[in-house]
PDB file of C-alpha atoms and ligand atoms in Angstrom:
ATOM      1  CA  MET L  68       8.139  10.507  13.461  1.00 77.00           C
ATOM      2  CA  THR L  69       6.235  13.670  12.549  1.00 90.00           C
ATOM      3  CA  TYR L  70       6.362  16.617  14.909  1.00 85.00           C
ATOM      4  CA  LEU L  71       2.651  16.207  15.730  1.00 95.00           C
ATOM      5  CA  LEU L  72       3.008  12.516  16.597  1.00 97.00           C
ATOM      6  CA  SER L  73       6.157  13.040  18.662  1.00 97.00           C
ATOM      7  CA  HIS L  74       4.515  15.910  20.558  1.00 98.00           C
ATOM      8  CA  HIS L  75       1.430  13.838  21.444  1.00 98.00           C
ATOM      9  CA  ALA L  76       3.472  10.693  22.143  1.00 98.00           C
ATOM     10  CA  ALA L  77       5.646  12.603  24.634  1.00 98.00           C
ATOM     11  CA  GLU L  78       2.569  14.109  26.305  1.00 98.00           C
ATOM     12  CA  LEU L  79       0.893  10.685  26.484  1.00 98.00           C
ATOM     13  CA  LEU L  80       3.864   9.142  28.302  1.00 98.00           C
ATOM     14  CA  ASP L  81       4.351  12.183  30.507  1.00 98.00           C
ATOM     15  CA  GLN L  82       0.871  13.025  31.828  1.00 98.00           C
ATOM     16  CA  GLY L  83      -0.822   9.737  30.914  1.00 98.00           C
ATOM     17  CA  TYR L  84      -3.134  11.174  28.269  1.00 98.00           C
ATOM     18  CA  THR L  85      -3.183  13.476  25.266  1.00 98.00           C
ATOM     19  CA  ILE L  86      -5.871  15.116  23.159  1.00 98.00           C
ATOM     20  CA  VAL L  87      -5.665  15.554  19.392  1.00 98.00           C
ATOM     21  CA  ARG L  88      -8.197  18.158  18.269  1.00 98.00           C
ATOM     22  CA  GLY L  89      -9.933  17.622  14.922  1.00 98.00           C
ATOM     23  CA  ALA L  90      -8.218  14.277  14.254  1.00 98.00           C
ATOM     24  CA  VAL L  91     -11.068  13.139  11.949  1.00 98.00           C
ATOM     25  CA  PRO L  92     -13.708  15.124   9.991  1.00 98.00           C
ATOM     26  CA  THR L  93     -16.969  15.503  11.933  1.00 98.00           C
ATOM     27  CA  ASP L  94     -18.863  14.082   8.896  1.00 98.00           C
ATOM     28  CA  LEU L  95     -17.086  10.787   9.418  1.00 98.00           C
ATOM     29  CA  VAL L  96     -18.100  10.727  13.083  1.00 98.00           C
ATOM     30  CA  SER L  97     -21.714  11.452  12.036  1.00 98.00           C
ATOM     31  CA  VAL L  98     -21.901   8.550   9.568  1.00 98.00           C
ATOM     32  CA  LEU L  99     -20.357   6.159  12.085  1.00 98.00           C
ATOM     33  CA  SER L 100     -22.736   7.364  14.773  1.00 98.00           C
ATOM     34  CA  ALA L 101     -25.753   6.945  12.439  1.00 98.00           C
ATOM     35  CA  ASP L 102     -24.689   3.346  11.709  1.00 98.00           C
ATOM     36  CA  LEU L 103     -24.577   2.713  15.456  1.00 98.00           C
ATOM     37  CA  ASP L 104     -28.009   4.270  16.212  1.00 98.00           C
ATOM     38  CA  PRO L 105     -29.977   1.003  15.821  1.00 98.00           C
ATOM     39  CA  HIS L 106     -27.404  -0.870  17.901  1.00 98.00           C
ATOM     40  CA  PHE L 107     -27.605   1.603  20.788  1.00 98.00           C
ATOM     41  CA  ALA L 108     -31.420   1.479  20.533  1.00 98.00           C
ATOM     42  CA  ALA L 109     -31.441  -2.328  20.708  1.00 98.00           C
ATOM     43  CA  THR L 110     -28.797  -2.732  23.441  1.00 98.00           C
ATOM     44  CA  PRO L 111     -30.065  -2.997  27.038  1.00 98.00           C
ATOM     45  CA  PHE L 112     -28.410  -1.130  29.911  1.00 98.00           C
ATOM     46  CA  CYS L 113     -25.406  -2.885  31.425  1.00 98.00           C
ATOM     47  CA  ASP L 114     -25.751  -5.138  34.437  1.00 98.00           C
ATOM     48  CA  GLY L 115     -23.047  -4.397  36.992  1.00 97.00           C
ATOM     49  CA  ASP L 116     -21.619  -1.429  38.834  1.00 97.00           C
ATOM     50  CA  PHE L 117     -18.399  -1.335  36.833  1.00 97.00           C
ATOM     51  CA  TYR L 118     -20.042  -1.406  33.406  1.00 98.00           C
ATOM     52  CA  GLY L 119     -22.701   0.988  34.782  1.00 98.00           C
ATOM     53  CA  ARG L 120     -26.439   0.429  35.201  1.00 98.00           C
ATOM     54  CA  ARG L 121     -27.315   3.542  33.150  1.00 98.00           C
ATOM     55  CA  THR L 122     -24.697   2.792  30.494  1.00 98.00           C
ATOM     56  CA  LYS L 123     -25.014   0.890  27.207  1.00 98.00           C
ATOM     57  CA  ARG L 124     -22.102  -0.932  25.628  1.00 98.00           C
ATOM     58  CA  PHE L 125     -21.531  -3.206  22.669  1.00 99.00           C
ATOM     59  CA  GLY L 126     -18.454  -4.464  20.858  1.00 98.00           C
ATOM     60  CA  SER L 127     -17.488  -5.836  17.407  1.00 98.00           C
ATOM     61  CA  LEU L 128     -17.655  -2.368  15.869  1.00 98.00           C
ATOM     62  CA  LEU L 129     -15.835  -3.522  12.727  1.00 98.00           C
ATOM     63  CA  THR L 130     -18.866  -5.583  11.752  1.00 98.00           C
ATOM     64  CA  ARG L 131     -21.407  -2.944  12.822  1.00 98.00           C
ATOM     65  CA  SER L 132     -20.180  -0.123  10.597  1.00 98.00           C
ATOM     66  CA  PRO L 133     -17.944  -0.055   7.529  1.00 98.00           C
ATOM     67  CA  HIS L 134     -16.653   3.305   8.841  1.00 98.00           C
ATOM     68  CA  ALA L 135     -15.249   1.842  12.071  1.00 98.00           C
ATOM     69  CA  ALA L 136     -12.057   0.654  10.322  1.00 98.00           C
ATOM     70  CA  HIS L 137     -11.148   4.267   9.620  1.00 98.00           C
ATOM     71  CA  PHE L 138     -11.040   4.970  13.357  1.00 98.00           C
ATOM     72  CA  VAL L 139      -9.327   1.685  14.260  1.00 99.00           C
ATOM     73  CA  GLN L 140      -6.594   2.274  11.677  1.00 98.00           C
ATOM     74  CA  HIS L 141      -6.195   6.004  12.264  1.00 98.00           C
ATOM     75  CA  PRO L 142      -2.464   6.751  11.777  1.00 98.00           C
ATOM     76  CA  MET L 143      -2.234   8.905  14.925  1.00 98.00           C
ATOM     77  CA  ALA L 144      -3.908   6.213  17.051  1.00 98.00           C
ATOM     78  CA  LEU L 145      -1.608   3.500  15.663  1.00 98.00           C
ATOM     79  CA  GLY L 146       1.419   5.794  15.961  1.00 98.00           C
ATOM     80  CA  LEU L 147       0.714   6.547  19.619  1.00 98.00           C
ATOM     81  CA  ALA L 148       0.071   2.874  20.414  1.00 98.00           C
ATOM     82  CA  ASP L 149       3.294   1.828  18.663  1.00 98.00           C
ATOM     83  CA  HIS L 150       5.239   4.487  20.476  1.00 98.00           C
ATOM     84  CA  ALA L 151       3.987   3.497  23.939  1.00 98.00           C
ATOM     85  CA  LEU L 152       3.937  -0.283  23.440  1.00 98.00           C
ATOM     86  CA  GLY L 153       6.383  -1.120  20.638  1.00 98.00           C
ATOM     87  CA  GLN L 154       9.369  -1.554  22.946  1.00 98.00           C
ATOM     88  CA  PHE L 155       7.531  -4.290  24.904  1.00 98.00           C
ATOM     89  CA  CYS L 156       6.256  -6.444  22.038  1.00 98.00           C
ATOM     90  CA  ASP L 157       6.940  -7.571  18.502  1.00 97.00           C
ATOM     91  CA  ARG L 158       3.594  -6.168  17.316  1.00 98.00           C
ATOM     92  CA  ILE L 159       0.583  -4.468  18.856  1.00 98.00           C
ATOM     93  CA  ALA L 160      -2.935  -5.933  18.514  1.00 98.00           C
ATOM     94  CA  LEU L 161      -6.466  -4.644  18.706  1.00 99.00           C
ATOM     95  CA  ASN L 162      -7.776  -5.226  22.225  1.00 99.00           C
ATOM     96  CA  LEU L 163     -11.353  -4.034  21.820  1.00 98.00           C
ATOM     97  CA  THR L 164     -13.752  -1.759  20.024  1.00 99.00           C
ATOM     98  CA  GLN L 165     -16.734  -0.626  22.060  1.00 98.00           C
ATOM     99  CA  GLY L 166     -19.619   1.803  21.635  1.00 98.00           C
ATOM    100  CA  ILE L 167     -20.439   3.427  24.998  1.00 98.00           C
ATOM    101  CA  GLU L 168     -23.456   5.552  25.789  1.00 98.00           C
ATOM    102  CA  ILE L 169     -23.743   7.033  29.299  1.00 98.00           C
ATOM    103  CA  HIS L 170     -27.348   8.029  30.026  1.00 98.00           C
ATOM    104  CA  GLU L 171     -29.039  10.509  32.329  1.00 98.00           C
ATOM    105  CA  GLY L 172     -28.667   9.521  35.966  1.00 98.00           C
ATOM    106  CA  ALA L 173     -25.506   7.450  35.461  1.00 98.00           C
ATOM    107  CA  LEU L 174     -23.118   7.633  38.412  1.00 98.00           C
ATOM    108  CA  ALA L 175     -19.412   8.220  37.943  1.00 98.00           C
ATOM    109  CA  GLN L 176     -17.639   4.983  37.050  1.00 98.00           C
ATOM    110  CA  TYR L 177     -15.188   3.447  39.516  1.00 97.00           C
ATOM    111  CA  PRO L 178     -11.755   5.024  38.868  1.00 97.00           C
ATOM    112  CA  HIS L 179      -9.513   2.306  37.474  1.00 97.00           C
ATOM    113  CA  ARG L 180      -6.500   1.469  35.330  1.00 98.00           C
ATOM    114  CA  ASP L 181      -7.439  -0.663  32.329  1.00 98.00           C
ATOM    115  CA  GLU L 182      -4.152  -2.613  32.617  1.00 98.00           C
ATOM    116  CA  ASP L 183      -5.387  -4.176  35.855  1.00 98.00           C
ATOM    117  CA  MET L 184      -7.256  -6.787  33.796  1.00 98.00           C
ATOM    118  CA  TRP L 185      -3.836  -8.402  33.247  1.00 98.00           C
ATOM    119  CA  GLY L 186      -2.005  -9.955  36.173  1.00 96.00           C
ATOM    120  CA  GLY L 187       1.613  -9.018  35.338  1.00 96.00           C
ATOM    121  CA  PRO L 188       3.881  -6.494  37.094  1.00 96.00           C
ATOM    122  CA  LYS L 189       2.718  -2.887  36.978  1.00 96.00           C
ATOM    123  CA  GLY L 190       4.769   0.272  36.628  1.00 95.00           C
ATOM    124  CA  GLU L 191       7.527  -1.426  34.611  1.00 95.00           C
ATOM    125  CA  ILE L 192       5.861  -1.871  31.235  1.00 97.00           C
ATOM    126  CA  GLU L 193       2.867  -0.387  29.441  1.00 98.00           C
ATOM    127  CA  TYR L 194       0.195  -2.865  28.416  1.00 98.00           C
ATOM    128  CA  LEU L 195      -2.404  -0.809  26.596  1.00 98.00           C
ATOM    129  CA  VAL L 196      -3.297   2.434  24.831  1.00 99.00           C
ATOM    130  CA  ASN L 197      -6.913   3.534  24.801  1.00 98.00           C
ATOM    131  CA  ILE L 198      -8.413   5.880  22.238  1.00 98.00           C
ATOM    132  CA  ILE L 199     -11.774   7.518  22.860  1.00 98.00           C
ATOM    133  CA  TRP L 200     -13.580   9.015  19.876  1.00 99.00           C
ATOM    134  CA  PRO L 201     -16.449  11.219  21.129  1.00 98.00           C
ATOM    135  CA  MET L 202     -19.636  11.021  19.063  1.00 98.00           C
ATOM    136  CA  THR L 203     -21.349  13.735  21.139  1.00 98.00           C
ATOM    137  CA  PRO L 204     -19.627  16.558  23.046  1.00 98.00           C
ATOM    138  CA  PHE L 205     -18.008  15.322  26.285  1.00 99.00           C
ATOM    139  CA  THR L 206     -18.453  17.668  29.263  1.00 98.00           C
ATOM    140  CA  GLN L 207     -18.182  17.697  33.030  1.00 98.00           C
ATOM    141  CA  GLU L 208     -21.996  17.463  33.239  1.00 98.00           C
ATOM    142  CA  ASN L 209     -22.768  14.738  30.695  1.00 98.00           C
ATOM    143  CA  GLY L 210     -20.307  12.024  31.709  1.00 98.00           C
ATOM    144  CA  GLY L 211     -17.106  13.143  30.004  1.00 98.00           C
ATOM    145  CA  THR L 212     -14.164  10.844  30.784  1.00 98.00           C
ATOM    146  CA  ARG L 213     -12.399  11.635  34.080  1.00 98.00           C
ATOM    147  CA  LEU L 214      -8.598  11.336  34.092  1.00 98.00           C
ATOM    148  CA  TRP L 215      -5.975  11.619  36.818  1.00 98.00           C
ATOM    149  CA  PRO L 216      -2.953  13.385  35.237  1.00 97.00           C
ATOM    150  CA  GLY L 217       0.366  11.768  36.108  1.00 97.00           C
ATOM    151  CA  SER L 218      -1.302   8.727  37.728  1.00 97.00           C
ATOM    152  CA  ASN L 219       0.622   6.584  35.208  1.00 97.00           C
ATOM    153  CA  HIS L 220       3.763   7.314  37.249  1.00 97.00           C
ATOM    154  CA  CYS L 221       2.234   7.020  40.658  1.00 94.00           C
ATOM    155  CA  PHE L 222       0.808   3.709  41.868  1.00 92.00           C
ATOM    156  CA  GLY L 223      -0.595   3.037  45.284  1.00 86.00           C
ATOM    157  CA  ALA L 224      -1.401   6.668  46.164  1.00 84.00           C
ATOM    158  CA  ALA L 225      -4.774   7.224  47.862  1.00 87.00           C
ATOM    159  CA  LEU L 226      -7.460   8.294  45.413  1.00 85.00           C
ATOM    160  CA  ASN L 227      -8.055  12.048  45.392  1.00 93.00           C
ATOM    161  CA  GLU L 228     -11.419  12.555  43.655  1.00 94.00           C
ATOM    162  CA  ASP L 229     -10.740  16.296  43.310  1.00 94.00           C
ATOM    163  CA  ALA L 230      -7.577  15.744  41.286  1.00 96.00           C
ATOM    164  CA  ALA L 231      -9.516  14.377  38.292  1.00 98.00           C
ATOM    165  CA  VAL L 232      -9.693  16.439  35.108  1.00 98.00           C
ATOM    166  CA  VAL L 233     -12.554  16.160  32.617  1.00 98.00           C
ATOM    167  CA  PRO L 234     -11.393  17.427  29.224  1.00 98.00           C
ATOM    168  CA  GLU L 235     -14.109  19.021  27.090  1.00 98.00           C
ATOM    169  CA  LEU L 236     -14.141  17.094  23.823  1.00 98.00           C
ATOM    170  CA  MET L 237     -16.018  17.503  20.548  1.00 98.00           C
ATOM    171  CA  PRO L 238     -16.795  14.947  17.828  1.00 98.00           C
ATOM    172  CA  GLY L 239     -13.691  14.737  15.637  1.00 98.00           C
ATOM    173  CA  ASP L 240     -11.318  15.026  18.609  1.00 98.00           C
ATOM    174  CA  MET L 241      -9.329  12.047  19.848  1.00 98.00           C
ATOM    175  CA  LEU L 242      -8.481  11.333  23.480  1.00 98.00           C
ATOM    176  CA  ALA L 243      -5.624   8.873  24.025  1.00 99.00           C
ATOM    177  CA  PHE L 244      -4.608   7.524  27.429  1.00 99.00           C
ATOM    178  CA  LEU L 245      -2.447   4.735  28.782  1.00 99.00           C
ATOM    179  CA  GLY L 246      -3.567   1.506  30.413  1.00 98.00           C
ATOM    180  CA  SER L 247      -1.673   2.732  33.492  1.00 98.00           C
ATOM    181  CA  THR L 248      -3.638   5.998  33.709  1.00 98.00           C
ATOM    182  CA  LEU L 249      -6.317   6.186  36.373  1.00 98.00           C
ATOM    183  CA  HIS L 250      -9.606   7.158  34.743  1.00 98.00           C
ATOM    184  CA  GLY L 251     -13.336   6.431  34.538  1.00 98.00           C
ATOM    185  CA  GLY L 252     -16.490   7.483  32.761  1.00 98.00           C
ATOM    186  CA  GLY L 253     -18.221  10.451  34.423  1.00 98.00           C
ATOM    187  CA  GLY L 254     -21.740  10.698  35.851  1.00 98.00           C
ATOM    188  CA  ASN L 255     -24.378  12.126  33.512  1.00 98.00           C
ATOM    189  CA  ARG L 256     -26.510  14.927  35.011  1.00 98.00           C
ATOM    190  CA  THR L 257     -28.103  15.927  31.668  1.00 98.00           C
ATOM    191  CA  PRO L 258     -31.096  14.427  29.816  1.00 98.00           C
ATOM    192  CA  HIS L 259     -28.934  13.568  26.793  1.00 98.00           C
ATOM    193  CA  PRO L 260     -26.779  10.453  26.420  1.00 98.00           C
ATOM    194  CA  ARG L 261     -23.021  10.922  26.097  1.00 98.00           C
ATOM    195  CA  ARG L 262     -21.910   8.689  23.226  1.00 99.00           C
ATOM    196  CA  GLY L 263     -18.364   7.579  22.453  1.00 98.00           C
ATOM    197  CA  LEU L 264     -16.343   4.904  20.703  1.00 98.00           C
ATOM    198  CA  ILE L 265     -13.430   3.280  22.528  1.00 98.00           C
ATOM    199  CA  VAL L 266     -10.697   1.557  20.561  1.00 99.00           C
ATOM    200  CA  SER L 267      -7.844   0.043  22.514  1.00 98.00           C
ATOM    201  CA  TYR L 268      -4.562  -1.507  21.440  1.00 99.00           C
ATOM    202  CA  ALA L 269      -2.504  -3.837  23.607  1.00 99.00           C
ATOM    203  CA  LEU L 270       0.775  -5.744  23.552  1.00 98.00           C
ATOM    204  CA  GLY L 271       0.411  -8.435  20.896  1.00 98.00           C
ATOM    205  CA  TRP L 272       1.261 -11.244  23.336  1.00 98.00           C
ATOM    206  CA  LEU L 273      -1.647 -10.566  25.696  1.00 98.00           C
ATOM    207  CA  LYS L 274      -5.071 -12.151  25.764  1.00 98.00           C
ATOM    208  CA  PRO L 275      -7.375  -9.426  24.411  1.00 98.00           C
ATOM    209  CA  TYR L 276     -10.305  -8.101  26.438  1.00 98.00           C
ATOM    210  CA  GLU L 277     -12.606  -8.771  23.481  1.00 98.00           C
ATOM    211  CA  LEU L 278     -11.800 -12.060  21.750  1.00 98.00           C
ATOM    212  CA  GLN L 279     -10.971 -10.666  18.349  1.00 98.00           C
ATOM    213  CA  TRP L 280     -10.716 -14.024  16.515  1.00 98.00           C
ATOM    214  CA  LEU L 281     -14.202 -14.978  17.678  1.00 98.00           C
ATOM    215  CA  VAL L 282     -15.895 -11.671  16.926  1.00 98.00           C
ATOM    216  CA  TYR L 283     -14.109 -11.537  13.551  1.00 98.00           C
ATOM    217  CA  PRO L 284     -13.881 -15.200  12.481  1.00 98.00           C
ATOM    218  CA  PRO L 285     -12.014 -16.041   9.264  1.00 98.00           C
ATOM    219  CA  GLU L 286     -15.101 -15.652   7.057  1.00 97.00           C
ATOM    220  CA  VAL L 287     -15.448 -12.065   8.344  1.00 98.00           C
ATOM    221  CA  ALA L 288     -11.749 -11.165   8.531  1.00 98.00           C
ATOM    222  CA  ARG L 289     -11.326 -12.350   4.916  1.00 97.00           C
ATOM    223  CA  GLY L 290     -13.117  -9.132   3.944  1.00 97.00           C
ATOM    224  CA  PHE L 291     -10.663  -6.931   5.907  1.00 98.00           C
ATOM    225  CA  ALA L 292      -7.627  -5.192   4.434  1.00 98.00           C
ATOM    226  CA  PRO L 293      -4.535  -7.333   5.233  1.00 98.00           C
ATOM    227  CA  GLU L 294      -3.205  -4.770   7.753  1.00 98.00           C
ATOM    228  CA  LEU L 295      -6.545  -4.715   9.572  1.00 98.00           C
ATOM    229  CA  ALA L 296      -6.695  -8.535   9.644  1.00 98.00           C
ATOM    230  CA  ALA L 297      -3.169  -8.563  11.132  1.00 98.00           C
ATOM    231  CA  LEU L 298      -4.165  -5.957  13.718  1.00 98.00           C
ATOM    232  CA  VAL L 299      -7.155  -8.022  14.905  1.00 98.00           C
ATOM    233  CA  GLY L 300      -4.843 -10.998  15.402  1.00 97.00           C
ATOM    234  CA  TYR L 301      -4.363 -12.824  12.107  1.00 98.00           C
ATOM    235  CA  ALA L 302      -0.586 -12.499  12.465  1.00 98.00           C
ATOM    236  CA  GLN L 303       1.995 -14.380  14.504  1.00 98.00           C
ATOM    237  CA  HIS L 304       3.748 -12.679  17.348  1.00 98.00           C
ATOM    238  CA  ARG L 305       7.384 -13.765  17.100  1.00 98.00           C
ATOM    239  CA  PRO L 306       8.577 -16.169  18.379  1.00 98.00           C
ATOM    240  CA  ASN L 307       5.908 -18.595  17.153  1.00 98.00           C
ATOM    241  CA  LEU L 308       3.010 -17.253  19.255  1.00 98.00           C
ATOM    242  CA  GLY L 309      -0.541 -17.277  17.918  1.00 98.00           C
ATOM    243  CA  ASN L 310       0.000 -19.738  15.075  1.00 98.00           C
ATOM    244  CA  VAL L 311      -2.280 -22.206  13.315  1.00 97.00           C
ATOM    245  CA  GLU L 312      -0.568 -25.512  12.441  1.00 96.00           C
ATOM    246  CA  GLY L 313       2.786 -23.784  12.942  1.00 97.00           C
ATOM    247  CA  GLN L 314       1.848 -21.236  10.259  1.00 97.00           C
ATOM    248  CA  ASP L 315       0.901 -17.590  10.261  1.00 98.00           C
ATOM    249  CA  PRO L 316      -2.841 -17.572  11.076  1.00 98.00           C
ATOM    250  CA  SER L 317      -3.538 -15.414   8.006  1.00 97.00           C
ATOM    251  CA  LEU L 318      -3.460 -18.827   6.312  1.00 96.00           C
ATOM    252  CA  LEU L 319      -7.083 -19.163   7.451  1.00 97.00           C
ATOM    253  CA  LEU L 320      -8.025 -16.181   5.302  1.00 97.00           C
ATOM    254  CA  ARG L 321      -6.951 -17.911   2.084  1.00 95.00           C
ATOM    255  CA  ASP L 322      -9.425 -19.727  -0.164  1.00 89.00           C
ATOM    256  CA  HIS L 323      -7.830 -23.070   0.503  1.00 90.00           C
ATOM    257  CA  MET L 324      -5.860 -24.558   3.382  1.00 87.00           C
ATOM    258  CA  ASN L 325      -4.047 -27.907   3.262  1.00 91.00           C
ATOM    259  CA  ASP L 326      -4.676 -30.481   5.994  1.00 91.00           C
ATOM    260  CA  HIS L 327      -0.983 -30.926   6.771  1.00 95.00           C
ATOM    261  CA  HIS L 328       1.823 -28.405   7.065  1.00 95.00           C
ATOM    262  CA  ALA L 329       5.483 -28.230   7.954  1.00 97.00           C
ATOM    263  CA  ALA L 330       5.472 -26.196  11.174  1.00 97.00           C
ATOM    264  CA  THR L 331       7.682 -23.239  10.316  1.00 97.00           C
ATOM    265  CA  ASP L 332       9.673 -21.133  12.760  1.00 97.00           C
ATOM    266  CA  ALA L 333       8.763 -17.463  13.008  1.00 98.00           C
ATOM    267  CA  LEU L 334      11.642 -15.984  15.035  1.00 98.00           C
ATOM    268  CA  ARG L 335      13.051 -12.574  15.707  1.00 97.00           C
ATOM    269  CA  GLU L 336      16.340 -11.862  13.924  1.00 97.00           C
ATOM    270  CA  GLU L 337      18.515 -12.269  17.011  1.00 97.00           C
ATOM    271  CA  GLN L 338      16.793 -15.548  17.902  1.00 97.00           C
ATOM    272  CA  ALA L 339      17.263 -16.881  14.372  1.00 97.00           C
ATOM    273  CA  ALA L 340      20.958 -15.888  14.498  1.00 97.00           C
ATOM    274  CA  ALA L 341      21.512 -17.570  17.900  1.00 97.00           C
ATOM    275  CA  LEU L 342      19.846 -20.737  16.611  1.00 96.00           C
ATOM    276  CA  ARG L 343      21.955 -20.775  13.459  1.00 97.00           C
ATOM    277  CA  ASP L 344      25.111 -20.588  15.603  1.00 97.00           C
ATOM    278  CA  TYR L 345      23.866 -23.375  17.891  1.00 96.00           C
ATOM    279  CA  VAL L 346      23.028 -25.646  14.974  1.00 96.00           C
ATOM    280  CA  ALA L 347      26.352 -24.848  13.253  1.00 96.00           C
ATOM    281  CA  GLU L 348      28.285 -25.777  16.412  1.00 95.00           C
ATOM    282  CA  GLN L 349      26.519 -29.116  16.665  1.00 95.00           C
ATOM    283  CA  GLU L 350      27.034 -29.851  12.993  1.00 94.00           C
ATOM    284  CA  ALA L 351      30.727 -29.021  13.291  1.00 94.00           C
ATOM    285  CA  ALA L 352      31.029 -31.331  16.314  1.00 94.00           C
ATOM    286  CA  ARG L 353      29.261 -34.118  14.457  1.00 92.00           C
ATOM    287  CA  ALA L 354      31.473 -33.672  11.408  1.00 91.00           C
ATOM    288  CA  GLY L 355      34.512 -33.866  13.730  1.00 89.00           C
ATOM    289  CA  THR L 356      33.276 -37.120  15.288  1.00 83.00           C
ATOM    290  CA  LEU L 357      32.596 -38.699  11.899  1.00 74.00           C
ATOM    291  CA  GLY L 358      35.957 -37.512  10.559  1.00 72.00           C
ATOM    292  CA  GLY L 359      37.868 -38.980  13.592  1.00 57.00           C
TER     293      GLY L 359
HETATM  294  O1  LIG H 220     -16.703   5.881  28.863  1.00 71.41           O
HETATM  295  C1  LIG H 220     -15.706   6.388  29.355  1.00 71.41           C
HETATM  296  O2  LIG H 220     -15.484   7.599  29.387  1.00 71.41           O
HETATM  297  C2  LIG H 220     -14.634   5.494  29.954  1.00 71.41           C
HETATM  298  C3  LIG H 220     -15.077   4.066  30.118  1.00 71.41           C
HETATM  299  C4  LIG H 220     -14.032   3.220  30.736  1.00 71.41           C
HETATM  300  O3  LIG H 220     -13.024   3.666  31.179  1.00 71.41           O
HETATM  301  C5  LIG H 220     -14.199   1.755  30.808  1.00 71.41           C
HETATM  302  O4  LIG H 220     -15.312   1.264  30.615  1.00 71.41           O
HETATM  303  O5  LIG H 220     -13.199   1.043  31.081  1.00 71.41           O
HETATM  304 FE1  LIG H 221     -11.513   2.126  31.511  1.00 71.41          FE
END
């Protein structure tokens, strides 16, 4: 692990978030943002107090801009997600991509932990890493993301609104935080929308927030680089989870697929070894019976 990655990974696990300044060139943020202009213009305000009635959101960023893949596959983002989640899963998976614009008059979003969308135990494992890529400056006044430092270690404490920090961010910066970190979008008291891209990565065995296989069906994912297709879910999670006809689902991205297949185990090494021993024992016993 590079020094930079290990520094940010340690900070992420310690205080629940980390900021990487100048992680991408601002030109790249500008071209992505320009591609998203018509989508923000066409998207109505959200309906609901969590999503925010003065907030616009849309997903499937990988089909809305050819530049989105650069952000989704950013080595620092993937490195941080692997570091926080790798010990709890065989592979990480893309959980969502979302453009978010918080407009004038928006109230602060309800402080929440993104991992609460999944019903498993909390405080024992990490479920998710969120990356926010600002496309405008993020400030205290315009709806910059609010974060509660250390809240990833401290569940059940009463909410102290004053303990929130709002890091000032510029386009090109990257904000990473854990699914266990208490956070929320801020209220916007300026006339200008605050625009950002959220990309989140989750344990590969979870149901994703945004149904990646439906927003990127095989005819779309066929155009992705193989690593990107695997990240959006065209890969099995050992043992044998997320298959098609007992095969790796990347089969669907090939030109031709047979109607019938031999379902084929996809096991972790230690599982394969335990199975080999079990089978060998039974075969030895059978040979003994036949021999006697
Ligand atoms: O837009 C933001 O700053 C955060 C949004 C957020 O946390 C969410 O929608 O879950
Ligand atoms: Fe959130």
